[in-house]
Tab-separated table of N, CA and C in Angstrom:
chain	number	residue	atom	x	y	z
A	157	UNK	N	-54.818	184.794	-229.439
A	157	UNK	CA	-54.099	183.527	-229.302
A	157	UNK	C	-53.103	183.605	-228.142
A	158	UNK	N	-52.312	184.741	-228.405
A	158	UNK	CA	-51.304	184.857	-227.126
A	158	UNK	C	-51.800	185.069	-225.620
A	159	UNK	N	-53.088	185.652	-225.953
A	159	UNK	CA	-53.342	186.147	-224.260
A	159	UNK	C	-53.909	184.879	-224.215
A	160	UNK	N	-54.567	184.055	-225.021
A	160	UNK	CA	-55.110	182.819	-224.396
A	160	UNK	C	-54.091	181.764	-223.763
A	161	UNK	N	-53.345	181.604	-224.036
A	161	UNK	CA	-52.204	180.577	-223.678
A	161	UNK	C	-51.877	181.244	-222.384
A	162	UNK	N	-51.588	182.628	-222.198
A	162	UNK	CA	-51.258	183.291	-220.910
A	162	UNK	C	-52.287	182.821	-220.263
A	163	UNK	N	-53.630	182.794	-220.277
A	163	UNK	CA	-54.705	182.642	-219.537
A	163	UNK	C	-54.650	181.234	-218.561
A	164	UNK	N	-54.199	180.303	-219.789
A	164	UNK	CA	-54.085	178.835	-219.751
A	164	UNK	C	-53.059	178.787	-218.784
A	165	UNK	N	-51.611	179.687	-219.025
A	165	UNK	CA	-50.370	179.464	-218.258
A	165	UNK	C	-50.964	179.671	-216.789
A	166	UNK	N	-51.688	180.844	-216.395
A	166	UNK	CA	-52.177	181.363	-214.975
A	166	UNK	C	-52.938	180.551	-214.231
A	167	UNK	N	-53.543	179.585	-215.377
A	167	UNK	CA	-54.573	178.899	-214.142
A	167	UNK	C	-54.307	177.916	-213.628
A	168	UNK	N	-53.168	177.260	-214.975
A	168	UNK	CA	-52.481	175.918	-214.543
A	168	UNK	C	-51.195	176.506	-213.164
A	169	UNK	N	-50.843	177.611	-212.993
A	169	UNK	CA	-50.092	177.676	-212.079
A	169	UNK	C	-51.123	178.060	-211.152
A	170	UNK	N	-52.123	178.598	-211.030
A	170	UNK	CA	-53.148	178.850	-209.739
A	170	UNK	C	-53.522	177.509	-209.685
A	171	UNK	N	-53.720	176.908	-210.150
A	171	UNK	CA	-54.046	175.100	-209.375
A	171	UNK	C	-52.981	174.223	-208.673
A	172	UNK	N	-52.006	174.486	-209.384
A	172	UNK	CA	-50.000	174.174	-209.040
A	172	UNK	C	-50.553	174.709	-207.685
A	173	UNK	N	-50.343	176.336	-207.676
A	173	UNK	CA	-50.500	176.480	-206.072
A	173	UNK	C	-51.423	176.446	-204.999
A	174	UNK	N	-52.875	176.327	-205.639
A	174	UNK	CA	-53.516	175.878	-204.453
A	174	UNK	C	-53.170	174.077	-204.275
A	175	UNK	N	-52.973	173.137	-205.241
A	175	UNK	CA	-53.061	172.164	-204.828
A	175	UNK	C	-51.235	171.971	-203.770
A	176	UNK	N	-49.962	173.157	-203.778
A	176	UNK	CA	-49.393	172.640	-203.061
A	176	UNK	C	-49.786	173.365	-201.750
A	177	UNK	N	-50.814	174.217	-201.509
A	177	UNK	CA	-51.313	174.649	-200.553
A	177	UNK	C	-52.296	173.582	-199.558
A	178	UNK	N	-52.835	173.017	-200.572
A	178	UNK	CA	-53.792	171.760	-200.188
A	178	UNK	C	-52.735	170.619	-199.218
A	179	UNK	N	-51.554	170.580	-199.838
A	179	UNK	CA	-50.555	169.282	-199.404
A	179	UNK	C	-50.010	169.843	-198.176
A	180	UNK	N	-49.565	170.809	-198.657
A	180	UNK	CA	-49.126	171.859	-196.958
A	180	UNK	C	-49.869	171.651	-195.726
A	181	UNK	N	-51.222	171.973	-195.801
A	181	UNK	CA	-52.363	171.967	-195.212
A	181	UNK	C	-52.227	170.690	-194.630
A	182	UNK	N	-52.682	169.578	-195.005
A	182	UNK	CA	-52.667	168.270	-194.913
A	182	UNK	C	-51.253	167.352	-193.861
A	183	UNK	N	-49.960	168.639	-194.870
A	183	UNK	CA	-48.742	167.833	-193.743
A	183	UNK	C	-48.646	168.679	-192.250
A	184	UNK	N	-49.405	169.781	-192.666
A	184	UNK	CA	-49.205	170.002	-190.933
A	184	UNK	C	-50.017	169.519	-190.144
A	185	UNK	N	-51.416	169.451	-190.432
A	185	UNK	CA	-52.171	168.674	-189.958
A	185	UNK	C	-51.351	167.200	-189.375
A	186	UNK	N	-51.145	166.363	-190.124
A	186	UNK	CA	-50.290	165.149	-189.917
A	186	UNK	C	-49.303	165.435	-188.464
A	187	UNK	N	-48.380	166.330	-189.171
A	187	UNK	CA	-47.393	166.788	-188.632
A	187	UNK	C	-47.630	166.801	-186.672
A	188	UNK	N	-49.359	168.004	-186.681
A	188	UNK	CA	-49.596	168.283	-185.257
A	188	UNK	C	-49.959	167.111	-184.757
A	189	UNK	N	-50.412	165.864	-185.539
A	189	UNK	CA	-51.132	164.613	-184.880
A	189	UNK	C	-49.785	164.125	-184.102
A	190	UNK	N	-48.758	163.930	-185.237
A	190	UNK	CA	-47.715	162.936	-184.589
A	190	UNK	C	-47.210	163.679	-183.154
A	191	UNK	N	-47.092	164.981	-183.610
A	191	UNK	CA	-46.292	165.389	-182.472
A	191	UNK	C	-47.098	165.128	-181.114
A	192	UNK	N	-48.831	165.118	-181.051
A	192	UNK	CA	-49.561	164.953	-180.156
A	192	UNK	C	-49.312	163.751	-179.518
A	193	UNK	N	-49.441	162.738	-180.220
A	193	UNK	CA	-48.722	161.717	-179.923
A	193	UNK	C	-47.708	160.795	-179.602
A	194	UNK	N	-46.883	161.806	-179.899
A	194	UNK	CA	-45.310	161.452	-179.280
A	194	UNK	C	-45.529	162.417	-177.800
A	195	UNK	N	-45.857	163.262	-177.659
A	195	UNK	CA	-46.037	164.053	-176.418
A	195	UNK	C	-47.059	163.296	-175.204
A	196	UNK	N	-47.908	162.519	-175.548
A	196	UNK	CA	-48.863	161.546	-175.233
A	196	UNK	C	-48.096	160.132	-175.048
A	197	UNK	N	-47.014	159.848	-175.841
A	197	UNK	CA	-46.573	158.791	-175.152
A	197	UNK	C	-45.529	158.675	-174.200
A	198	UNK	N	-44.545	160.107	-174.679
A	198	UNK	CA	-43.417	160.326	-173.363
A	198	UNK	C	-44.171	160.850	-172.402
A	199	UNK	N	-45.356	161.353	-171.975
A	199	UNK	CA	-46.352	161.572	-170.660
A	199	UNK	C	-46.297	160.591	-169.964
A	200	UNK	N	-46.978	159.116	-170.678
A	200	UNK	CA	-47.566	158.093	-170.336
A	200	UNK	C	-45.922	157.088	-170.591
Protein backbone atom coordinates (compact mmCIF):
# COMPACT_ATOMS: atom_id res chain seq x y z
CA UNK A 1 0.00 0.00 0.00
CA UNK A 2 2.72 2.41 1.05
CA UNK A 3 5.14 1.84 -1.76
CA UNK A 4 2.14 2.19 -4.02
CA UNK A 5 1.17 5.70 -3.17
CA UNK A 6 5.08 6.45 -3.34
CA UNK A 7 4.88 5.08 -6.85
CA UNK A 8 1.79 7.29 -7.54
CA UNK A 9 3.68 10.34 -5.65
CA UNK A 10 6.86 9.84 -8.35
CA UNK A 11 5.03 9.83 -11.38
CA UNK A 12 2.70 12.56 -10.64
CA UNK A 13 5.87 14.63 -9.92
CA UNK A 14 7.75 13.13 -13.15
CA UNK A 15 4.83 14.56 -15.26
CA UNK A 16 4.84 18.01 -12.93
CA UNK A 17 8.35 18.05 -14.38
CA UNK A 18 8.38 17.09 -17.72
CA UNK A 19 5.25 19.06 -18.39
CA UNK A 20 7.17 22.29 -16.76
CA UNK A 21 9.97 21.26 -19.02
CA UNK A 22 7.52 21.16 -21.95
CA UNK A 23 6.44 25.05 -20.99
CA UNK A 24 10.13 26.03 -20.66
CA UNK A 25 10.78 24.63 -24.00
CA UNK A 26 7.94 26.41 -25.63
CA UNK A 27 8.82 29.96 -23.74
CA UNK A 28 12.13 30.02 -25.11
CA UNK A 29 11.22 29.12 -28.25
CA UNK A 30 8.67 32.20 -28.12
CA UNK A 31 11.14 34.07 -26.35
CA UNK A 32 13.99 33.55 -29.52
CA UNK A 33 11.05 34.50 -32.06
CA UNK A 34 10.35 37.86 -30.39
CA UNK A 35 13.75 38.73 -29.90
CA UNK A 36 14.29 37.87 -33.80
CA UNK A 37 11.95 40.18 -34.43
CA UNK A 38 12.58 43.02 -32.52
CA UNK A 39 16.23 42.71 -33.96
CA UNK A 40 14.52 42.60 -37.53
CA UNK A 41 12.67 45.61 -36.88
CA UNK A 42 15.38 47.97 -35.27
CA UNK A 43 17.54 46.71 -38.62
CA UNK A 44 14.77 47.76 -40.83
Amino acid sequence: MVSRYHDAREYSMKREVSFIMRVRKVHDILLSQYQKSLIKNSVV
